[in-house]
Short mmCIF file of C-alpha atoms and ligand atoms in Angstrom, two decimals:
data_model
loop_
_atom_site.label_atom_id
_atom_site.label_comp_id
_atom_site.label_asym_id
_atom_site.label_seq_id
_atom_site.Cartn_x
_atom_site.Cartn_y
_atom_site.Cartn_z
CA MET A 1 32.75 0.10 212.88
CA LYS A 2 29.75 1.39 210.90
CA PRO A 3 30.78 1.54 206.61
CA LEU A 4 30.15 5.28 206.07
CA ASN A 5 28.76 6.66 202.40
CA VAL A 6 31.08 10.36 201.28
CA LEU A 7 30.06 11.75 198.03
CA SER A 8 33.09 13.66 197.28
CA VAL A 9 32.73 16.53 194.83
CA ALA A 10 35.83 17.74 192.84
CA SER A 11 36.50 19.59 190.19
CA GLU A 12 38.60 18.10 189.10
CA VAL A 13 40.61 14.42 189.56
CA PHE A 14 43.63 12.20 189.17
CA PRO A 15 44.50 10.36 186.32
CA ILE A 16 41.19 11.82 184.50
CA ILE A 17 41.76 15.60 185.21
CA LYS A 18 44.33 17.58 186.80
CA THR A 19 45.70 21.56 186.55
CA GLY A 20 46.83 20.78 190.59
CA GLY A 21 47.23 19.63 193.80
CA LEU A 22 43.28 18.95 194.35
CA ALA A 23 43.14 16.31 191.82
CA ASP A 24 45.68 14.70 193.56
CA VAL A 25 44.22 14.77 196.93
CA ALA A 26 40.46 13.68 195.18
CA GLY A 27 42.03 11.24 193.33
CA ALA A 28 44.21 9.30 195.87
CA LEU A 29 41.84 9.94 198.93
CA PRO A 30 39.43 7.56 198.22
CA ALA A 31 41.38 4.05 198.01
CA ALA A 32 42.82 4.94 201.20
CA LEU A 33 39.35 5.74 203.16
CA ALA A 34 38.31 2.45 201.37
CA ARG A 35 40.62 1.02 203.86
CA GLU A 36 38.65 2.87 206.66
CA ASP A 37 35.38 1.39 205.77
CA VAL A 38 34.40 4.22 203.96
CA THR A 39 32.91 3.95 200.77
CA VAL A 40 33.39 7.05 198.36
CA VAL A 41 31.74 8.24 194.99
CA THR A 42 33.41 11.47 193.68
CA LEU A 43 31.10 13.61 191.67
CA VAL A 44 32.46 15.40 188.62
CA PRO A 45 32.01 17.97 185.60
CA GLY A 46 31.22 15.64 182.55
CA TYR A 47 34.29 17.06 180.37
CA PRO A 48 35.26 15.89 177.47
CA ALA A 49 38.45 14.01 179.34
CA VAL A 50 36.20 12.64 181.58
CA LEU A 51 33.69 11.10 179.23
CA LYS A 52 36.02 9.34 177.66
CA ALA A 53 37.39 7.52 180.54
CA LEU A 54 34.25 6.41 182.40
CA GLN A 55 33.70 3.09 181.59
CA ARG A 56 30.28 1.02 182.32
CA SER A 57 28.14 3.84 182.69
CA GLU A 58 24.74 3.84 183.36
CA VAL A 59 22.21 7.19 183.05
CA VAL A 60 21.36 7.93 187.08
CA HIS A 61 19.01 10.43 186.72
CA HIS A 62 17.54 12.74 183.61
CA TYR A 63 17.04 16.57 184.09
CA PRO A 64 14.99 18.03 181.15
CA SER A 65 15.94 21.39 182.10
CA PHE A 66 19.91 22.08 183.96
CA PHE A 67 21.01 25.54 184.22
CA GLY A 68 20.26 26.07 180.76
CA GLY A 69 20.02 22.78 178.91
CA THR A 70 19.35 19.31 179.52
CA ALA A 71 21.91 16.64 181.47
CA ASN A 72 22.34 13.13 182.53
CA LEU A 73 23.89 12.26 186.16
CA LEU A 74 25.68 8.83 185.03
CA SER A 75 27.20 6.17 187.72
CA GLY A 76 30.44 4.74 186.14
CA ARG A 77 34.08 4.22 186.62
CA ALA A 78 37.58 5.37 185.56
CA GLY A 79 40.54 5.85 186.69
CA GLY A 80 40.50 3.24 189.62
CA LEU A 81 37.53 5.71 190.57
CA ASP A 82 33.92 5.27 191.21
CA LEU A 83 32.49 8.29 189.58
CA PHE A 84 28.87 10.22 189.23
CA VAL A 85 29.36 12.06 186.47
CA ILE A 86 27.15 15.24 184.62
CA ASP A 87 27.13 14.62 181.01
CA ALA A 88 25.53 18.48 180.31
CA ALA A 89 27.25 19.36 176.65
CA HIS A 90 26.16 23.06 177.44
CA LEU A 91 27.91 23.35 180.80
CA PHE A 92 31.10 20.97 180.10
CA GLU A 93 31.92 19.84 176.25
CA ARG A 94 34.70 22.58 176.10
CA PRO A 95 38.01 21.85 175.16
CA GLY A 96 41.14 22.23 177.74
CA SER A 97 41.61 23.46 181.23
CA PRO A 98 38.46 22.77 183.04
CA TYR A 99 38.26 26.47 184.47
CA LEU A 100 39.41 28.46 181.52
CA ALA A 101 38.52 29.20 178.34
CA PRO A 102 41.58 28.84 174.81
CA ASN A 103 42.14 33.07 175.44
CA GLY A 104 43.40 32.22 178.84
CA LYS A 105 40.16 33.89 180.33
CA ASP A 106 37.94 32.19 182.57
CA TRP A 107 34.89 30.82 180.86
CA PRO A 108 32.20 33.21 181.70
CA ASP A 109 29.40 31.23 182.89
CA ASN A 110 31.76 29.53 185.11
CA ALA A 111 29.19 30.46 187.87
CA ARG A 112 26.88 28.01 186.31
CA ARG A 113 28.90 25.55 185.44
CA PHE A 114 30.30 24.93 188.79
CA ALA A 115 26.63 26.05 190.41
CA ALA A 116 25.39 22.89 188.69
CA LEU A 117 28.18 20.89 190.35
CA SER A 118 26.93 21.68 193.91
CA ARG A 119 23.15 21.33 192.63
CA ALA A 120 23.59 17.91 191.54
CA ALA A 121 25.41 16.86 194.80
CA ALA A 122 22.82 17.83 197.19
CA ASP A 123 20.17 15.91 194.48
CA ILE A 124 22.26 13.46 195.13
CA GLY A 125 22.53 14.24 198.90
CA GLN A 126 18.42 13.91 198.45
CA GLY A 127 18.53 10.69 197.24
CA LEU A 128 18.65 11.11 193.29
CA ALA A 129 20.40 8.43 193.10
CA PRO A 130 19.62 5.04 193.73
CA GLY A 131 21.81 2.73 195.58
CA PHE A 132 23.47 5.38 196.88
CA MET A 133 22.85 7.41 199.95
CA PRO A 134 25.74 9.47 200.93
CA ASP A 135 26.23 10.03 205.02
CA ILE A 136 28.45 12.54 203.94
CA ILE A 137 29.06 15.31 201.41
CA HIS A 138 32.53 16.33 201.22
CA ALA A 139 33.29 19.39 199.24
CA HIS A 140 36.28 20.49 197.65
CA ASP A 141 37.36 24.30 196.86
CA TRP A 142 35.16 27.13 195.72
CA GLN A 143 33.61 25.05 192.49
CA ALA A 144 31.20 22.51 195.43
CA GLY A 145 30.62 25.98 197.58
CA LEU A 146 26.90 26.05 197.07
CA VAL A 147 26.59 22.31 198.18
CA PRO A 148 25.53 23.26 202.35
CA ALA A 149 23.40 26.16 200.50
CA TYR A 150 21.37 24.49 198.46
CA LEU A 151 20.59 21.68 200.95
CA SER A 152 19.78 24.87 203.09
CA LEU A 153 17.02 24.99 201.36
CA THR A 154 14.83 21.84 201.95
CA ASP A 155 13.86 20.70 205.31
CA SER A 156 14.23 17.13 204.46
CA PRO A 157 16.60 14.83 206.19
CA ARG A 158 19.95 15.25 204.61
CA PRO A 159 23.97 14.19 205.02
CA GLY A 160 26.44 15.87 207.05
CA THR A 161 28.49 18.13 205.06
CA ILE A 162 32.17 19.26 204.94
CA ILE A 163 34.25 21.43 203.15
CA THR A 164 38.03 21.78 202.75
CA ILE A 165 39.61 24.53 201.48
CA HIS A 166 42.65 23.77 199.50
CA ASN A 167 43.67 27.08 198.21
CA ILE A 168 41.73 30.35 199.35
CA ALA A 169 43.02 32.67 197.17
CA PHE A 170 40.19 31.09 194.26
CA GLN A 171 36.74 32.63 195.93
CA GLY A 172 34.24 32.23 193.55
CA ILE A 173 32.67 35.50 193.58
CA PHE A 174 30.07 36.29 191.00
CA PRO A 175 27.20 39.04 190.54
CA ALA A 176 24.24 39.08 192.51
CA ASP A 177 22.19 39.60 190.13
CA LEU A 178 22.65 35.78 188.92
CA LEU A 179 21.08 34.81 192.10
CA PHE A 180 18.05 33.37 190.24
CA GLU A 181 19.55 31.54 187.68
CA LEU A 182 21.45 29.72 190.06
CA GLY A 183 18.45 28.56 191.88
CA LEU A 184 18.98 30.82 194.58
CA PRO A 185 15.73 32.57 196.68
CA ALA A 186 16.65 35.77 197.41
CA SER A 187 16.65 34.12 201.41
CA THR A 188 19.83 33.06 200.94
CA PHE A 189 20.85 36.31 200.16
CA THR A 190 22.19 37.49 203.09
CA VAL A 191 25.66 37.69 205.80
CA ASP A 192 24.63 33.65 207.29
CA GLY A 193 24.05 32.90 202.93
CA VAL A 194 25.45 33.31 200.12
CA GLU A 195 25.78 37.21 200.15
CA TYR A 196 29.83 37.92 200.38
CA TYR A 197 30.92 41.70 199.80
CA GLY A 198 27.42 42.46 198.11
CA GLN A 199 27.86 39.62 195.79
CA ILE A 200 27.70 35.91 195.79
CA GLY A 201 30.71 34.21 197.21
CA PHE A 202 30.66 30.17 196.02
CA LEU A 203 33.47 29.26 198.93
CA LYS A 204 32.43 31.97 201.44
CA ALA A 205 28.74 30.31 201.45
CA GLY A 206 30.72 26.73 201.80
CA LEU A 207 32.73 27.69 204.90
CA GLN A 208 29.48 29.24 206.07
CA LEU A 209 27.22 26.82 205.76
CA ALA A 210 29.12 23.66 206.17
CA ASP A 211 29.38 21.89 209.41
CA HIS A 212 32.86 21.38 209.45
CA ILE A 213 35.70 23.12 207.64
CA THR A 214 38.80 21.24 206.66
CA THR A 215 42.12 22.56 205.13
CA VAL A 216 45.02 21.09 204.15
CA SER A 217 47.69 21.33 206.85
CA PRO A 218 47.21 22.55 210.50
CA THR A 219 49.43 25.51 209.87
CA TYR A 220 47.12 26.70 207.02
CA ALA A 221 44.61 26.06 209.33
CA LYS A 222 45.67 28.82 211.45
CA GLU A 223 47.21 31.21 208.21
CA ILE A 224 43.88 31.65 207.26
CA GLN A 225 42.20 33.16 210.31
CA THR A 226 44.53 36.00 210.68
CA PRO A 227 44.15 39.35 208.26
CA GLU A 228 47.34 38.54 206.42
CA GLY A 229 45.99 34.66 204.91
CA GLY A 230 42.36 34.86 205.10
CA MET A 231 42.06 36.97 201.80
CA GLY A 232 39.15 38.30 202.99
CA LEU A 233 37.05 35.24 205.03
CA ASP A 234 39.59 35.43 208.05
CA GLY A 235 36.83 36.89 210.52
CA LEU A 236 34.23 34.57 209.01
CA LEU A 237 36.83 31.45 209.92
CA ARG A 238 37.60 33.20 213.32
CA ALA A 239 33.66 32.83 214.16
CA ARG A 240 33.49 29.18 212.90
CA SER A 241 37.31 28.13 214.28
CA HIS A 242 35.65 25.67 216.44
CA VAL A 243 34.58 23.83 213.73
CA VAL A 244 37.84 24.51 211.16
CA SER A 245 40.85 21.89 211.25
CA GLY A 246 43.83 21.04 209.19
CA ILE A 247 44.57 17.62 208.23
CA LEU A 248 47.71 17.38 206.16
CA ASN A 249 48.07 15.93 202.50
CA GLY A 250 49.35 12.55 201.62
CA ILE A 251 50.76 11.36 198.03
CA ASP A 252 49.28 8.23 196.28
CA ASP A 253 52.80 6.09 197.29
CA LYS A 254 51.86 3.52 194.09
CA ALA A 255 51.77 6.57 191.87
CA TRP A 256 54.67 7.78 193.18
CA ASP A 257 57.17 4.84 193.94
CA PRO A 258 60.88 5.48 193.37
CA ALA A 259 60.83 1.89 193.18
CA THR A 260 58.52 0.89 190.26
CA ASP A 261 58.29 4.10 188.75
CA ALA A 262 58.05 3.91 184.96
CA HIS A 263 59.06 7.51 184.52
CA LEU A 264 62.30 6.83 185.79
CA ALA A 265 65.53 5.74 183.36
CA ARG A 266 66.54 3.41 186.34
CA THR A 267 64.05 2.82 189.36
CA TYR A 268 66.07 2.75 192.92
CA SER A 269 64.70 2.29 196.19
CA ARG A 270 66.86 3.83 199.73
CA ASP A 271 69.63 1.35 199.61
CA HIS A 272 70.82 2.63 196.47
CA LEU A 273 70.89 5.77 196.14
CA GLU A 274 73.82 6.02 193.96
CA VAL A 275 71.33 4.73 191.51
CA ARG A 276 70.09 8.17 191.28
CA ALA A 277 72.90 9.31 189.29
CA VAL A 278 71.26 7.66 185.93
CA ASN A 279 68.08 9.87 186.81
CA LYS A 280 70.55 12.88 187.25
CA ALA A 281 72.16 12.15 183.86
CA ALA A 282 68.70 11.76 182.02
CA LEU A 283 67.01 14.57 183.05
CA GLN A 284 70.72 16.75 182.52
CA LYS A 285 70.65 15.31 178.93
CA ARG A 286 66.06 15.61 178.60
CA LEU A 287 67.06 19.41 179.36
CA GLY A 288 69.95 20.21 178.01
CA LEU A 289 71.75 20.55 180.95
CA LYS A 290 75.48 20.17 180.88
CA GLN A 291 76.18 16.27 181.66
CA ASP A 292 77.79 16.43 185.32
CA PRO A 293 77.67 14.41 188.12
CA GLU A 294 79.62 17.16 190.08
CA SER A 295 76.87 19.62 189.94
CA MET A 296 74.36 20.27 192.30
CA LEU A 297 71.64 20.00 190.78
CA PHE A 298 67.88 21.89 191.77
CA GLY A 299 64.82 21.18 190.39
CA VAL A 300 61.33 22.98 190.34
CA VAL A 301 57.88 20.84 189.05
CA SER A 302 55.82 23.71 189.93
CA ARG A 303 52.58 26.06 188.15
CA LEU A 304 53.94 29.58 187.67
CA SER A 305 51.84 31.90 189.57
CA GLU A 306 52.35 34.19 192.40
CA GLN A 307 51.99 31.92 194.82
CA LYS A 308 54.92 29.99 194.15
CA GLY A 309 57.66 32.24 194.72
CA LEU A 310 59.40 31.86 191.87
CA ASP A 311 60.83 35.10 191.78
CA LEU A 312 62.87 34.66 194.46
CA VAL A 313 64.71 31.41 192.27
CA LEU A 314 65.13 34.32 189.25
CA GLY A 315 66.37 37.04 191.87
CA SER A 316 68.90 34.71 193.44
CA LEU A 317 69.83 32.27 190.35
CA ALA A 318 73.35 33.82 190.13
CA ARG A 319 74.17 32.42 193.44
CA LEU A 320 72.28 29.37 193.25
CA LEU A 321 74.51 28.84 190.03
CA ALA A 322 77.62 29.95 191.23
CA ASP A 323 80.15 26.93 191.63
CA GLY A 324 78.21 25.48 187.99
CA ALA A 325 75.43 24.41 189.98
CA GLN A 326 72.05 24.05 187.70
CA LEU A 327 68.36 24.30 188.01
CA ALA A 328 65.90 22.00 186.14
CA LEU A 329 62.43 23.50 185.94
CA LEU A 330 59.30 22.18 185.04
CA GLY A 331 56.40 24.44 185.29
CA ALA A 332 53.12 26.25 183.65
CA GLY A 333 51.11 29.37 184.09
CA ASP A 334 52.12 32.94 184.36
CA LYS A 335 53.78 34.22 181.06
CA THR A 336 56.07 36.65 182.64
CA LEU A 337 57.55 34.54 184.45
CA GLU A 338 57.84 31.51 182.06
CA ASP A 339 59.58 34.26 179.73
CA SER A 340 62.04 35.04 183.07
CA PHE A 341 63.06 31.74 182.98
CA LYS A 342 63.18 31.22 179.02
CA THR A 343 66.13 34.28 179.61
CA ALA A 344 67.88 32.49 182.55
CA GLY A 345 68.01 29.54 180.20
CA ILE A 346 69.91 31.77 177.33
CA VAL A 347 71.71 33.59 180.21
CA TYR A 348 72.78 30.55 181.83
CA PRO A 349 73.23 27.56 179.07
CA GLY A 350 73.83 24.76 180.17
CA GLN A 351 73.03 25.42 183.58
CA VAL A 352 69.45 26.10 183.38
CA GLY A 353 66.81 24.20 181.61
CA CYS A 354 63.35 24.50 181.27
CA PHE A 355 60.23 22.79 180.05
CA PHE A 356 57.18 25.03 179.79
CA GLY A 357 53.78 23.13 180.05
CA TYR A 358 52.55 20.39 181.86
CA ASP A 359 54.33 16.50 181.74
CA GLU A 360 53.57 14.09 184.10
CA ALA A 361 56.77 11.90 183.21
CA LEU A 362 58.92 14.71 183.65
CA ALA A 363 58.02 15.86 186.91
CA HIS A 364 58.55 11.99 187.67
CA LEU A 365 62.13 12.71 185.89
CA ILE A 366 62.59 16.17 187.88
CA GLN A 367 62.07 14.44 191.35
CA GLY A 368 63.96 11.03 190.97
CA GLY A 369 66.78 12.95 188.88
CA SER A 370 67.40 16.54 190.97
CA ASP A 371 69.46 16.79 194.13
CA ALA A 372 67.32 19.52 195.71
CA LEU A 373 64.01 20.73 194.68
CA LEU A 374 63.08 24.36 195.31
CA VAL A 375 59.30 25.33 196.80
CA PRO A 376 59.80 29.17 197.98
CA SER A 377 56.03 29.54 198.11
CA ARG A 378 54.64 32.71 199.45
CA PHE A 379 51.60 31.11 201.19
CA GLU A 380 51.00 27.01 199.91
CA PRO A 381 47.99 25.64 201.74
CA CYS A 382 49.66 22.01 201.68
CA GLY A 383 52.36 21.16 198.93
CA LEU A 384 52.99 17.91 197.60
CA THR A 385 56.01 18.36 195.34
CA GLN A 386 57.89 18.36 198.74
CA LEU A 387 56.29 15.21 199.99
CA CYS A 388 57.19 13.54 196.52
CA ALA A 389 61.13 14.69 196.71
CA MET A 390 61.22 12.94 200.49
CA ARG A 391 59.44 10.01 198.52
CA TYR A 392 62.72 10.03 195.60
CA GLY A 393 65.43 11.47 197.97
CA SER A 394 65.52 14.67 196.45
CA VAL A 395 66.09 17.15 199.43
CA PRO A 396 63.58 19.77 200.09
CA ILE A 397 64.19 23.81 200.32
CA VAL A 398 61.21 25.13 201.02
CA SER A 399 59.70 28.58 202.77
CA ARG A 400 58.17 28.24 206.47
CA VAL A 401 54.46 28.90 205.51
CA GLY A 402 51.63 26.39 205.48
CA GLY A 403 52.13 22.80 204.85
CA LEU A 404 55.84 23.37 204.12
CA ALA A 405 56.25 24.55 207.76
CA ASP A 406 54.50 20.91 208.79
CA THR A 407 56.08 18.73 206.85
CA ILE A 408 59.77 19.51 206.59
CA ILE A 409 62.12 19.00 209.53
CA ASP A 410 65.12 21.72 208.96
CA ALA A 411 68.11 21.02 209.01
CA ASN A 412 70.03 22.78 211.46
CA GLU A 413 72.78 21.62 213.69
CA MET A 414 70.59 19.59 216.78
CA ALA A 415 68.13 17.97 214.04
CA ILE A 416 71.08 17.13 212.01
CA ALA A 417 72.93 15.59 215.04
CA ILE A 418 69.80 13.63 216.08
CA GLY A 419 69.43 12.09 212.87
CA ALA A 420 66.26 13.87 211.91
CA ALA A 421 66.19 16.43 209.37
CA THR A 422 64.96 16.01 206.15
CA GLY A 423 65.61 19.21 204.36
CA PHE A 424 66.22 23.29 204.54
CA GLN A 425 62.94 25.78 205.78
CA PHE A 426 63.25 29.56 205.52
CA GLY A 427 61.43 32.84 206.59
CA PRO A 428 60.12 34.95 206.21
CA VAL A 429 59.71 34.40 202.61
CA ALA A 430 62.02 36.72 201.26
CA LEU A 431 65.20 37.10 198.88
CA SER A 432 67.84 36.88 201.68
CA PRO A 433 66.70 33.84 203.99
CA ALA A 434 66.26 32.00 200.58
CA ILE A 435 69.18 32.53 199.47
CA ASP A 436 70.91 31.41 203.03
CA ALA A 437 69.15 28.09 202.92
CA PHE A 438 70.72 27.79 199.32
CA GLU A 439 73.91 28.03 200.42
CA ARG A 440 72.98 26.06 203.46
CA ALA A 441 71.99 23.42 201.09
CA LYS A 442 74.90 23.40 199.07
CA ALA A 443 77.75 23.95 201.80
CA LEU A 444 76.25 20.38 203.26
CA TRP A 445 75.49 18.83 199.58
CA ARG A 446 79.76 18.34 199.71
CA ASP A 447 78.90 16.26 202.96
CA ARG A 448 78.29 13.91 201.14
CA SER A 449 77.37 11.20 203.97
CA THR A 450 75.06 13.89 206.38
CA TRP A 451 73.26 14.91 202.56
CA GLN A 452 72.57 10.82 202.15
CA ARG A 453 71.04 11.15 205.81
CA LEU A 454 68.46 13.77 204.88
CA GLN A 455 68.04 11.78 201.60
CA THR A 456 67.01 8.29 203.62
CA ASN A 457 65.52 10.24 206.34
CA GLY A 458 62.86 11.53 203.94
CA MET A 459 62.63 8.32 201.83
CA SER A 460 61.46 6.70 205.04
CA ALA A 461 58.95 9.19 206.29
CA ASP A 462 55.80 7.53 205.66
CA VAL A 463 53.92 10.46 203.14
CA SER A 464 51.12 8.12 202.26
CA TRP A 465 47.14 8.58 202.61
CA ARG A 466 47.10 6.43 205.31
CA ARG A 467 47.22 8.98 208.84
CA PRO A 468 45.05 11.62 206.77
CA ALA A 469 42.58 9.24 205.79
CA LYS A 470 42.20 7.97 209.40
CA GLN A 471 41.37 11.59 210.25
CA TYR A 472 39.07 12.17 207.55
CA ALA A 473 37.33 9.04 208.71
CA GLY A 474 37.17 9.63 212.25
CA LEU A 475 35.83 13.14 211.47
CA TYR A 476 32.92 12.03 208.53
CA ARG A 477 31.96 9.93 211.91
CA SER A 478 31.54 12.87 213.74
CA CYS A 479 29.65 14.24 211.19
CA ARG A 480 27.55 12.11 209.94
CA PRO A 481 23.48 12.97 211.10
CA THR A 482 22.17 11.09 213.92
P1 LIG B 1 49.21 23.40 193.95
O1 LIG B 1 48.13 22.06 193.73
O2 LIG B 1 49.09 24.66 194.42
O3 LIG B 1 49.67 23.09 192.38
P2 LIG B 1 50.94 21.31 195.19
O4 LIG B 1 52.02 21.08 195.24
O5 LIG B 1 49.65 20.57 195.76
O6 LIG B 1 50.39 22.46 194.53
O7 LIG B 1 50.09 19.88 193.74
C1 LIG B 1 51.16 20.06 192.82
C2 LIG B 1 50.85 18.93 191.41
O8 LIG B 1 50.68 19.24 189.89
C3 LIG B 1 52.13 17.69 191.93
O9 LIG B 1 51.43 16.53 191.76
C4 LIG B 1 53.09 17.98 190.89
O10 LIG B 1 53.82 16.59 190.32
C5 LIG B 1 51.98 18.08 189.88
N1 LIG B 1 52.84 19.90 189.06
C6 LIG B 1 52.67 20.78 189.05
N2 LIG B 1 53.08 21.69 187.60
C7 LIG B 1 53.11 20.32 187.41
C8 LIG B 1 53.88 20.71 185.69
N3 LIG B 1 54.21 21.61 185.07
N4 LIG B 1 53.51 18.94 185.06
C9 LIG B 1 53.32 18.17 185.39
N5 LIG B 1 52.78 17.91 186.81
C10 LIG B 1 52.88 19.19 187.40
C1 LIG B 2 45.65 24.02 196.31
C2 LIG B 2 47.44 24.16 196.97
C3 LIG B 2 48.92 23.07 197.53
C4 LIG B 2 47.61 22.25 198.03
C5 LIG B 2 46.98 21.53 196.55
C6 LIG B 2 45.93 20.16 197.39
O1 LIG B 2 46.18 23.91 194.84
O2 LIG B 2 47.52 24.97 196.82
O3 LIG B 2 48.92 23.97 198.60
O4 LIG B 2 48.66 20.67 198.18
O5 LIG B 2 45.59 22.38 196.89
O6 LIG B 2 45.53 20.02 198.65
#
């Protein structure tokens, strides 16, 4: 097969800078694609963490004037990845989150910051970087949405373009009067271009102009084409449905491997599930939970946001924690949700243990020490934590939406009988179906041999990037310009 060059364009990338699953995907996919004869270089903004991690860097191009200041395009390696980095202090030399100012609000110049990301990608697509000419540019989410718009301004040959929607709730919508500042001519401000209800829509532009659109699960690919799931973009997506597809995410099975995981109190494999008790005890200790192996321990690893449906966990706590069951929660985000879980910790001392903030090590310990992982999302494009849970023998309890519907096999009677079940699904996303699922899980947990079968089924499933990488490689080849 002919080797293929891909420029992946992402606003975050694991292990260098991460706020959510997008970073995991952008960080893990390149290695999996290398096995498919696809060479990936990833373009990321030069946040302080990126510049600090960058090794063997060299200046590929100097921009005397780039969105309000000078900039260098660097190439180098970091976190095991080949990178292009936009070194532009006026845009990216800021502490903390890639998107938010210290006051928790979006940086006021986010339009310019991420237009710059797309502009640099389009420039690379037109040969700016000596020695690397992409056949395909793969843009992730709204932050890279303008790539096809900038490429549409040229008549010269251009790479094929693919945009992946990781979350349609974030669309990058900005005032129309920024058009000129973003280097977009008036001719782009049409329904067929970047215009979106009188404003500039970054994601909209990408969806309108890219050669192909993917999202991160087949079910989400259908959901976003409905008025309920499309958040205003469903009409556009239906009109382009012939180029919309869903490719499930995988996880990095080296970073997430219970047999070698340094974040665990003790490593284990599916033949030694009894070792998980050591991790459960460590987790209980870490979060101030009662040291009791006989208490069923539910875990949550999540952004705290409306999307994740954690109000259903709060609403069902009395039932969930009956019989002395426990909840271990790791989360960051919404302060109101955080306060509610803090209160729950006071109301149920020794039964609810929380850590608020970002903690990679604790995320792994929760996967390795909890009995079941709760993912009751209102919508979930793919979801990665349920995949990690499967790999770690924590049984996922999920709502039947998006990628959760596509990855977890509900433990109904027949699925148990044929040995296929890997977790519990509930729907619709509401309190009473959620409680039913929690109760079903609690009942089955007491039947230890059936429970173990759920664990080993999950642990035997291939949740790696192998299969998805083949699908992406096939798609890239089909979108490559002839
Ligand atoms: P989303 O991208 O919507 O947040 P995903 O399930 O796709 O959801 O990905 C979440 C990723 O972030 C997973 O790798 C998960 O382990 C991690 N994660 C979420 N919250 C935290 C946290 N508070 N600390 C550490 N890791 C977290
Ligand atoms: C988004 C989605 C999540 C998905 C992740 C990676 O953050 O919310 O469901 O797994 O992107 O694609």
